[in-house]
Amino acid sequence: MTNLSHLPIHHATQFIADVFISLGVPPADAKTVAHLMVQSDLAGADGHGIFRLPAYVKRIKAGGINLHPHIRVERERGGTALINGDNGLGHLVMNQAVELATKKSREHGVCWIGSHHGNHSGAASVYVRMLAERGLVGIYMAVGNANHMAPWGGTDLLLSTNPIAIAVPTQKGQPIVLLDMATTVAAYGKVKLAAQRGESIPEGWMIDRSGKPILDPARAGEGSLLPIGDYKGYGLALMISLLAGTLNGAAVGKETIDFNACHDGVTNTGQALIAVDPDAFGERTLFVERVSAVVRDIQESNTLPGVDRIRIPGEGADASISSRQREGIPISNELLKALNACAVECGVPVLTI
């Protein structure tokens, strides 16, 4: 296992912002993106936070991202809207989607915000958590930025990890009930992280084109990630492609650009954000009380032999947020080298841990 150091949250945020500013990103945008990237790390989504900075730098330097986008509502009707991200940094697009979803859900009770011409925006949990912290139910879906999964029974890579996240608010002081998952057994970011750390990946994550397991993440390009639940995960990934991609006029299937391999192409990433105001269905306070009661019943239910307790989705992320706010973000030696290479390239101070 690679040795890990810990980078304080404020240092990580400032470092990311400094790198973006050095590349020409407006300071306010750089600070927003840096904050949202670190939220992925806080929640334990290590493949989606500061780890992605070198890839973003490559895309920016290659001209693959618009640093001065006109992010705008292109179509709007009642509780729906379609945002054109103008090929801006994905975090900026989704940040605007959260603000619009908050406004529209409080006005209409429920809203659906679609987006196209965005980019990778980090962990899905970041955006539904923002909604849940405002007392709203949040649902997020996205078409991944590269095809890493074949249709069930096939070999052609026509689908991505296509994440879905759902967050439900609870009573004050209690963890948000939050599901954040890829439609593949493992997100591709975890494969990249294992490759960087020189680790193997478990059997069941990937297969080659003859159906045999891939254990070496360096061979990831030779095969396909496996869907969760076999054909069920494949079906879910396809539906997310259609709802977060095709519906929005975003790239899906053969149109999808692998942003890991092509740094100057426009990815036209598609995303969808749904927000629900519990007040539209009754008293908000009663809803969160009932959510808490359901959670309590599950936590207090009987366990199988060898199981210490029942855990609730989102519990691990909340524990990670709490510990990392105190201890900082774990950084491997390999990641530190990659980040400091970015620092030298961009003319900003290197990280010292």
CSV table of C-alpha atoms in Angstrom, one decimal:
chain,number,residue,atom,x,y,z
A,1,MET,CA,0.0,0.0,0.0
A,2,THR,CA,1.3,3.4,-0.9
A,3,ASN,CA,2.3,5.7,1.9
A,4,LEU,CA,-0.1,8.6,2.5
A,5,SER,CA,0.4,12.1,3.8
A,6,HIS,CA,-2.4,14.5,4.7
A,7,LEU,CA,-3.0,17.8,3.0
A,8,PRO,CA,-5.0,20.4,5.1
A,9,ILE,CA,-8.3,21.4,3.4
A,10,HIS,CA,-7.5,25.1,3.1
A,11,HIS,CA,-4.1,24.3,1.6
A,12,ALA,CA,-5.7,22.0,-1.0
A,13,THR,CA,-8.4,24.5,-1.9
A,14,GLN,CA,-5.8,27.4,-2.3
A,15,PHE,CA,-3.5,25.2,-4.3
A,16,ILE,CA,-6.2,24.2,-6.8
A,17,ALA,CA,-7.4,27.8,-7.1
A,18,ASP,CA,-3.8,29.1,-7.7
A,19,VAL,CA,-3.2,26.6,-10.4
A,20,PHE,CA,-6.5,27.5,-12.2
A,21,ILE,CA,-5.8,31.2,-11.9
A,22,SER,CA,-2.3,30.8,-13.3
A,23,LEU,CA,-4.0,29.2,-16.4
A,24,GLY,CA,-6.4,32.1,-16.9
A,25,VAL,CA,-9.5,31.0,-15.0
A,26,PRO,CA,-11.2,34.0,-13.5
A,27,PRO,CA,-10.4,34.1,-9.7
A,28,ALA,CA,-14.0,33.8,-8.6
A,29,ASP,CA,-14.5,30.8,-10.9
A,30,ALA,CA,-11.2,29.2,-9.8
A,31,LYS,CA,-12.2,29.5,-6.1
A,32,THR,CA,-15.7,28.0,-6.8
A,33,VAL,CA,-14.2,25.0,-8.7
A,34,ALA,CA,-11.5,24.5,-6.0
A,35,HIS,CA,-14.1,24.4,-3.3
A,36,LEU,CA,-16.3,21.9,-5.1
A,37,MET,CA,-13.3,19.7,-6.0
A,38,VAL,CA,-12.3,19.5,-2.4
A,39,GLN,CA,-15.9,18.5,-1.5
A,40,SER,CA,-15.3,15.3,-3.4
A,41,ASP,CA,-12.2,14.6,-1.4
A,42,LEU,CA,-13.9,15.4,1.9
A,43,ALA,CA,-16.6,12.8,1.1
A,44,GLY,CA,-14.0,10.1,0.4
A,45,ALA,CA,-14.4,10.2,-3.4
A,46,ASP,CA,-10.6,10.3,-3.9
A,47,GLY,CA,-10.8,9.6,-7.7
A,48,HIS,CA,-12.9,12.8,-8.3
A,49,GLY,CA,-11.2,15.6,-6.3
A,50,ILE,CA,-7.7,17.0,-6.3
A,51,PHE,CA,-6.6,13.8,-8.1
A,52,ARG,CA,-8.2,15.1,-11.2
A,53,LEU,CA,-6.3,18.4,-11.3
A,54,PRO,CA,-3.5,17.2,-13.6
A,55,ALA,CA,-6.1,16.0,-16.1
A,56,TYR,CA,-8.0,19.3,-16.0
A,57,VAL,CA,-4.7,21.2,-16.5
A,58,LYS,CA,-3.9,19.1,-19.6
A,59,ARG,CA,-7.4,19.9,-21.0
A,60,ILE,CA,-7.1,23.6,-20.3
A,61,LYS,CA,-3.6,23.8,-21.8
A,62,ALA,CA,-4.7,21.9,-24.9
A,63,GLY,CA,-7.7,24.3,-25.4
A,64,GLY,CA,-10.3,21.6,-24.5
A,65,ILE,CA,-12.1,23.8,-21.9
A,66,ASN,CA,-13.6,27.3,-22.3
A,67,LEU,CA,-12.2,29.4,-19.5
A,68,HIS,CA,-14.7,32.2,-20.0
A,69,PRO,CA,-18.0,30.4,-20.7
A,70,HIS,CA,-21.4,32.0,-21.1
A,71,ILE,CA,-23.3,29.4,-19.0
A,72,ARG,CA,-26.9,30.1,-19.6
A,73,VAL,CA,-30.4,28.7,-19.6
A,74,GLU,CA,-31.1,27.7,-23.1
A,75,ARG,CA,-34.7,26.4,-22.7
A,76,GLU,CA,-37.2,26.8,-19.9
A,77,ARG,CA,-40.7,25.8,-19.1
A,78,GLY,CA,-42.3,25.7,-15.7
A,79,GLY,CA,-40.3,23.4,-13.4
A,80,THR,CA,-37.8,22.4,-16.2
A,81,ALA,CA,-34.8,24.0,-17.7
A,82,LEU,CA,-31.9,23.2,-20.0
A,83,ILE,CA,-28.5,24.7,-19.3
A,84,ASN,CA,-25.9,25.2,-22.0
A,85,GLY,CA,-22.5,24.9,-20.2
A,86,ASP,CA,-20.6,26.5,-23.2
A,87,ASN,CA,-17.8,23.9,-22.6
A,88,GLY,CA,-16.9,25.5,-19.2
A,89,LEU,CA,-15.5,23.7,-16.2
A,90,GLY,CA,-18.1,21.2,-15.2
A,91,HIS,CA,-18.2,22.3,-11.6
A,92,LEU,CA,-19.3,25.8,-12.6
A,93,VAL,CA,-22.1,24.3,-14.8
A,94,MET,CA,-23.4,22.1,-12.0
A,95,ASN,CA,-23.1,24.8,-9.4
A,96,GLN,CA,-25.4,26.9,-11.5
A,97,ALA,CA,-27.8,24.0,-11.9
A,98,VAL,CA,-28.0,23.6,-8.1
A,99,GLU,CA,-28.9,27.2,-7.7
A,100,LEU,CA,-31.6,27.1,-10.4
A,101,ALA,CA,-32.9,23.8,-9.0
A,102,THR,CA,-33.2,25.3,-5.6
A,103,LYS,CA,-35.2,28.2,-6.9
A,104,LYS,CA,-37.5,26.2,-9.2
A,105,SER,CA,-38.3,23.4,-6.7
A,106,ARG,CA,-39.4,26.0,-4.1
A,107,GLU,CA,-41.5,27.6,-6.7
A,108,HIS,CA,-43.0,24.5,-8.4
A,109,GLY,CA,-42.5,21.8,-5.8
A,110,VAL,CA,-40.3,19.7,-8.1
A,111,CYS,CA,-38.0,20.6,-11.0
A,112,TRP,CA,-35.8,18.9,-13.5
A,113,ILE,CA,-32.6,20.7,-14.8
A,114,GLY,CA,-30.8,19.2,-17.7
A,115,SER,CA,-27.4,20.4,-19.1
A,116,HIS,CA,-25.3,19.9,-22.1
A,117,HIS,CA,-21.8,21.0,-23.2
A,118,GLY,CA,-20.5,20.6,-19.7
A,119,ASN,CA,-17.4,18.8,-18.5
A,120,HIS,CA,-16.4,16.4,-15.7
A,121,SER,CA,-17.6,17.9,-12.4
A,122,GLY,CA,-16.4,15.6,-9.7
A,123,ALA,CA,-18.4,13.3,-7.4
A,124,ALA,CA,-22.1,13.2,-7.9
A,125,SER,CA,-22.7,13.3,-4.2
A,126,VAL,CA,-21.4,16.9,-4.0
A,127,TYR,CA,-24.5,18.4,-5.8
A,128,VAL,CA,-27.2,16.3,-4.2
A,129,ARG,CA,-25.7,17.0,-0.8
A,130,MET,CA,-25.9,20.7,-1.5
A,131,LEU,CA,-29.6,20.3,-2.1
A,132,ALA,CA,-30.2,18.1,0.9
A,133,GLU,CA,-28.5,20.7,3.1
A,134,ARG,CA,-31.1,23.2,1.9
A,135,GLY,CA,-33.9,20.8,3.0
A,136,LEU,CA,-34.6,19.4,-0.5
A,137,VAL,CA,-34.5,15.9,-2.0
A,138,GLY,CA,-31.8,15.8,-4.7
A,139,ILE,CA,-31.3,13.3,-7.6
A,140,TYR,CA,-28.4,13.6,-10.0
A,141,MET,CA,-27.5,11.6,-13.1
A,142,ALA,CA,-24.6,12.0,-15.6
A,143,VAL,CA,-23.1,10.5,-18.7
A,144,GLY,CA,-19.5,9.7,-17.9
A,145,ASN,CA,-16.7,11.4,-19.8
A,146,ALA,CA,-15.4,8.2,-21.4
A,147,ASN,CA,-17.0,4.9,-22.5
A,148,HIS,CA,-15.6,2.1,-20.2
A,149,MET,CA,-18.5,-0.4,-20.3
A,150,ALA,CA,-19.8,-2.7,-23.0
A,151,PRO,CA,-23.5,-3.5,-23.3
A,152,TRP,CA,-24.3,-6.7,-21.4
A,153,GLY,CA,-23.0,-9.6,-23.5
A,154,GLY,CA,-21.1,-7.3,-25.9
A,155,THR,CA,-17.5,-6.1,-26.3
A,156,ASP,CA,-17.9,-2.6,-27.9
A,157,LEU,CA,-17.5,0.1,-25.3
A,158,LEU,CA,-20.7,2.2,-25.8
A,159,LEU,CA,-21.5,3.1,-22.2
A,160,SER,CA,-19.8,4.9,-19.4
A,161,THR,CA,-19.9,4.5,-15.6
A,162,ASN,CA,-23.0,6.8,-15.6
A,163,PRO,CA,-23.3,7.7,-12.0
A,164,ILE,CA,-26.5,8.3,-10.1
A,165,ALA,CA,-26.8,10.0,-6.7
A,166,ILE,CA,-29.8,10.6,-4.4
A,167,ALA,CA,-29.8,12.6,-1.2
A,168,VAL,CA,-32.6,12.9,1.4
A,169,PRO,CA,-32.6,15.5,4.2
A,170,THR,CA,-32.9,14.4,7.8
A,171,GLN,CA,-33.3,16.1,11.1
A,172,LYS,CA,-30.6,18.6,12.2
A,173,GLY,CA,-27.5,17.0,13.4
A,174,GLN,CA,-28.1,13.7,11.7
A,175,PRO,CA,-26.2,12.4,8.6
A,176,ILE,CA,-27.9,13.0,5.3
A,177,VAL,CA,-29.2,9.7,3.7
A,178,LEU,CA,-27.2,9.7,0.5
A,179,LEU,CA,-26.6,7.2,-2.2
A,180,ASP,CA,-23.8,7.9,-4.7
A,181,MET,CA,-22.9,5.1,-7.1
A,182,ALA,CA,-21.6,4.3,-10.5
A,183,THR,CA,-23.6,1.9,-12.6
A,184,THR,CA,-20.4,-0.2,-12.9
A,185,VAL,CA,-19.0,-2.3,-10.0
A,186,ALA,CA,-16.2,0.3,-9.7
A,187,ALA,CA,-15.9,3.9,-11.0
A,188,TYR,CA,-13.1,4.3,-13.5
A,189,GLY,CA,-11.5,6.8,-11.2
A,190,LYS,CA,-10.8,4.0,-8.8
A,191,VAL,CA,-9.0,2.1,-11.5
A,192,LYS,CA,-6.9,5.1,-12.4
A,193,LEU,CA,-6.1,5.6,-8.7
A,194,ALA,CA,-5.0,2.0,-8.3
A,195,ALA,CA,-2.8,2.4,-11.4
A,196,GLN,CA,-1.2,5.5,-10.0
A,197,ARG,CA,-0.5,3.8,-6.7
A,198,GLY,CA,0.9,0.6,-8.3
A,199,GLU,CA,-1.9,-1.5,-6.9
A,200,SER,CA,-3.9,-4.3,-8.5
A,201,ILE,CA,-7.7,-4.2,-8.9
A,202,PRO,CA,-10.0,-6.9,-7.5
A,203,GLU,CA,-11.5,-9.6,-9.7
A,204,GLY,CA,-15.0,-8.6,-10.7
A,205,TRP,CA,-14.2,-5.0,-11.6
A,206,MET,CA,-13.1,-5.5,-15.3
A,207,ILE,CA,-12.9,-8.2,-18.0
A,208,ASP,CA,-11.0,-8.3,-21.2
A,209,ARG,CA,-12.6,-8.9,-24.6
A,210,SER,CA,-12.6,-12.7,-24.1
A,211,GLY,CA,-14.4,-12.4,-20.8
A,212,LYS,CA,-11.4,-13.0,-18.6
A,213,PRO,CA,-10.7,-10.9,-15.5
A,214,ILE,CA,-8.3,-8.0,-15.6
A,215,LEU,CA,-6.4,-7.5,-12.4
A,216,ASP,CA,-3.7,-5.1,-13.6
A,217,PRO,CA,-5.2,-1.5,-13.9
A,218,ALA,CA,-2.5,-0.7,-16.5
A,219,ARG,CA,-4.4,-3.1,-18.8
A,220,ALA,CA,-7.7,-1.2,-18.4
A,221,GLY,CA,-7.7,-0.1,-22.0
A,222,GLU,CA,-7.9,-3.7,-23.1
A,223,GLY,CA,-11.3,-4.4,-21.6
A,224,SER,CA,-14.6,-3.3,-20.0
A,225,LEU,CA,-15.8,-2.4,-16.6
A,226,LEU,CA,-18.5,-4.7,-15.4
A,227,PRO,CA,-22.0,-3.4,-14.5
A,228,ILE,CA,-23.5,-3.7,-11.1
A,229,GLY,CA,-26.1,-6.5,-10.9
A,230,ASP,CA,-25.1,-7.9,-14.3
A,231,TYR,CA,-27.7,-6.9,-16.9
A,232,LYS,CA,-29.6,-4.7,-14.4
A,233,GLY,CA,-26.6,-2.3,-14.2
A,234,TYR,CA,-26.3,-2.3,-17.9
A,235,GLY,CA,-30.0,-1.3,-18.2
A,236,LEU,CA,-29.7,1.4,-15.6
A,237,ALA,CA,-26.6,2.8,-17.4
A,238,LEU,CA,-28.5,2.9,-20.7
A,239,MET,CA,-31.4,4.7,-19.1
A,240,ILE,CA,-29.2,7.3,-17.5
A,241,SER,CA,-27.5,7.8,-20.9
A,242,LEU,CA,-30.9,8.6,-22.4
A,243,LEU,CA,-32.1,10.9,-19.6
A,244,ALA,CA,-29.0,12.8,-18.8
A,245,GLY,CA,-27.5,12.7,-22.3
A,246,THR,CA,-29.8,12.1,-25.3
A,247,LEU,CA,-32.7,14.2,-23.8
A,248,ASN,CA,-30.3,17.1,-23.3
A,249,GLY,CA,-28.6,16.9,-26.7
A,250,ALA,CA,-25.4,15.8,-25.1
A,251,ALA,CA,-22.9,13.2,-26.2
A,252,VAL,CA,-23.8,9.5,-25.8
A,253,GLY,CA,-22.5,6.2,-27.1
A,254,LYS,CA,-20.3,6.6,-30.2
A,255,GLU,CA,-20.4,10.4,-29.8
A,256,THR,CA,-18.7,10.2,-26.4
A,257,ILE,CA,-15.1,11.6,-26.3
A,258,ASP,CA,-12.6,10.0,-23.9
A,259,PHE,CA,-11.3,13.0,-22.0
A,260,ASN,CA,-8.5,10.8,-20.7
A,261,ALA,CA,-7.1,10.4,-24.2
A,262,CYS,CA,-8.3,13.5,-26.1
A,263,HIS,CA,-7.5,16.7,-24.3
A,264,ASP,CA,-8.6,19.3,-26.9
A,265,GLY,CA,-12.0,17.8,-27.9
A,266,VAL,CA,-15.3,19.2,-26.7
A,267,THR,CA,-16.8,16.5,-24.5
A,268,ASN,CA,-20.4,17.8,-24.5
A,269,THR,CA,-21.0,16.2,-21.2
A,270,GLY,CA,-24.7,15.7,-20.3
A,271,GLN,CA,-26.1,15.8,-16.7
A,272,ALA,CA,-29.5,16.0,-15.0
A,273,LEU,CA,-30.4,17.3,-11.6
A,274,ILE,CA,-33.8,16.8,-10.0
A,275,ALA,CA,-34.9,18.7,-6.9
A,276,VAL,CA,-38.0,18.0,-4.8
A,277,ASP,CA,-39.3,20.3,-2.1
A,278,PRO,CA,-40.9,18.1,0.7
A,279,ASP,CA,-43.3,21.0,1.5
A,280,ALA,CA,-45.1,20.1,-1.8
A,281,PHE,CA,-46.2,16.8,-0.2
A,282,GLY,CA,-46.9,17.9,3.4
A,283,GLU,CA,-45.0,19.4,6.3
A,284,ARG,CA,-41.2,19.3,5.8
A,285,THR,CA,-40.6,18.8,9.5
A,286,LEU,CA,-42.9,15.7,9.5
A,287,PHE,CA,-41.1,14.3,6.5
A,288,VAL,CA,-37.7,14.5,8.0
A,289,GLU,CA,-39.0,13.1,11.3
A,290,ARG,CA,-40.4,10.1,9.4
A,291,VAL,CA,-37.1,9.7,7.5
A,292,SER,CA,-35.3,9.7,10.7
A,293,ALA,CA,-37.7,7.1,12.2
A,294,VAL,CA,-37.1,4.8,9.2
A,295,VAL,CA,-33.4,5.2,9.5
A,296,ARG,CA,-33.5,4.4,13.2
A,297,ASP,CA,-35.6,1.3,12.7
A,298,ILE,CA,-33.1,0.0,10.1
A,299,GLN,CA,-30.1,0.8,12.4
A,300,GLU,CA,-31.7,-1.0,15.3
A,301,SER,CA,-32.8,-4.0,13.3
A,302,ASN,CA,-31.3,-7.5,13.8
A,303,THR,CA,-27.9,-8.3,12.2
A,304,LEU,CA,-26.5,-11.4,10.6
A,305,PRO,CA,-23.7,-13.3,12.5
A,306,GLY,CA,-20.5,-11.4,12.3
A,307,VAL,CA,-22.1,-8.1,11.5
A,308,ASP,CA,-21.5,-5.4,14.1
A,309,ARG,CA,-24.2,-3.0,13.0
A,310,ILE,CA,-26.4,-1.9,10.1
A,311,ARG,CA,-25.1,1.1,8.2
A,312,ILE,CA,-27.1,3.7,6.3
A,313,PRO,CA,-26.1,5.0,2.8
A,314,GLY,CA,-24.1,8.2,3.3
A,315,GLU,CA,-22.9,7.3,6.7
A,316,GLY,CA,-19.4,6.6,5.5
A,317,ALA,CA,-19.2,9.9,3.6
A,318,ASP,CA,-20.3,11.8,6.6
A,319,ALA,CA,-17.6,10.1,8.7
A,320,SER,CA,-15.0,10.9,6.0
A,321,ILE,CA,-16.1,14.6,6.0
A,322,SER,CA,-15.7,14.8,9.7
A,323,SER,CA,-12.3,13.1,9.9
A,324,ARG,CA,-10.8,14.9,6.8
A,325,GLN,CA,-11.9,18.3,8.0
A,326,ARG,CA,-9.6,17.6,11.0
A,327,GLU,CA,-6.8,15.6,9.4
A,328,GLY,CA,-6.8,16.7,5.8
A,329,ILE,CA,-6.9,14.9,2.5
A,330,PRO,CA,-4.8,11.7,2.1
A,331,ILE,CA,-2.3,12.2,-0.6
A,332,SER,CA,-0.1,9.4,-2.0
A,333,ASN,CA,3.6,10.1,-2.9
A,334,GLU,CA,2.6,9.5,-6.6
A,335,LEU,CA,-0.2,12.0,-6.5
A,336,LEU,CA,2.0,14.5,-4.7
A,337,LYS,CA,4.6,14.2,-7.5
A,338,ALA,CA,1.9,14.7,-10.1
A,339,LEU,CA,0.4,17.8,-8.4
A,340,ASN,CA,3.9,19.3,-7.9
A,341,ALA,CA,4.6,18.7,-11.6
A,342,CYS,CA,1.5,20.8,-12.3
A,343,ALA,CA,2.7,23.5,-9.9
A,344,VAL,CA,6.1,23.8,-11.6
A,345,GLU,CA,4.4,23.8,-15.0
A,346,CYS,CA,2.0,26.5,-13.9
A,347,GLY,CA,4.5,28.6,-12.0
A,348,VAL,CA,2.8,28.3,-8.6
A,349,PRO,CA,4.4,27.2,-5.3
A,350,VAL,CA,4.8,23.4,-4.9
A,351,LEU,CA,3.0,21.5,-2.1
A,352,THR,CA,5.0,20.5,1.0
A,353,ILE,CA,3.4,18.0,3.3
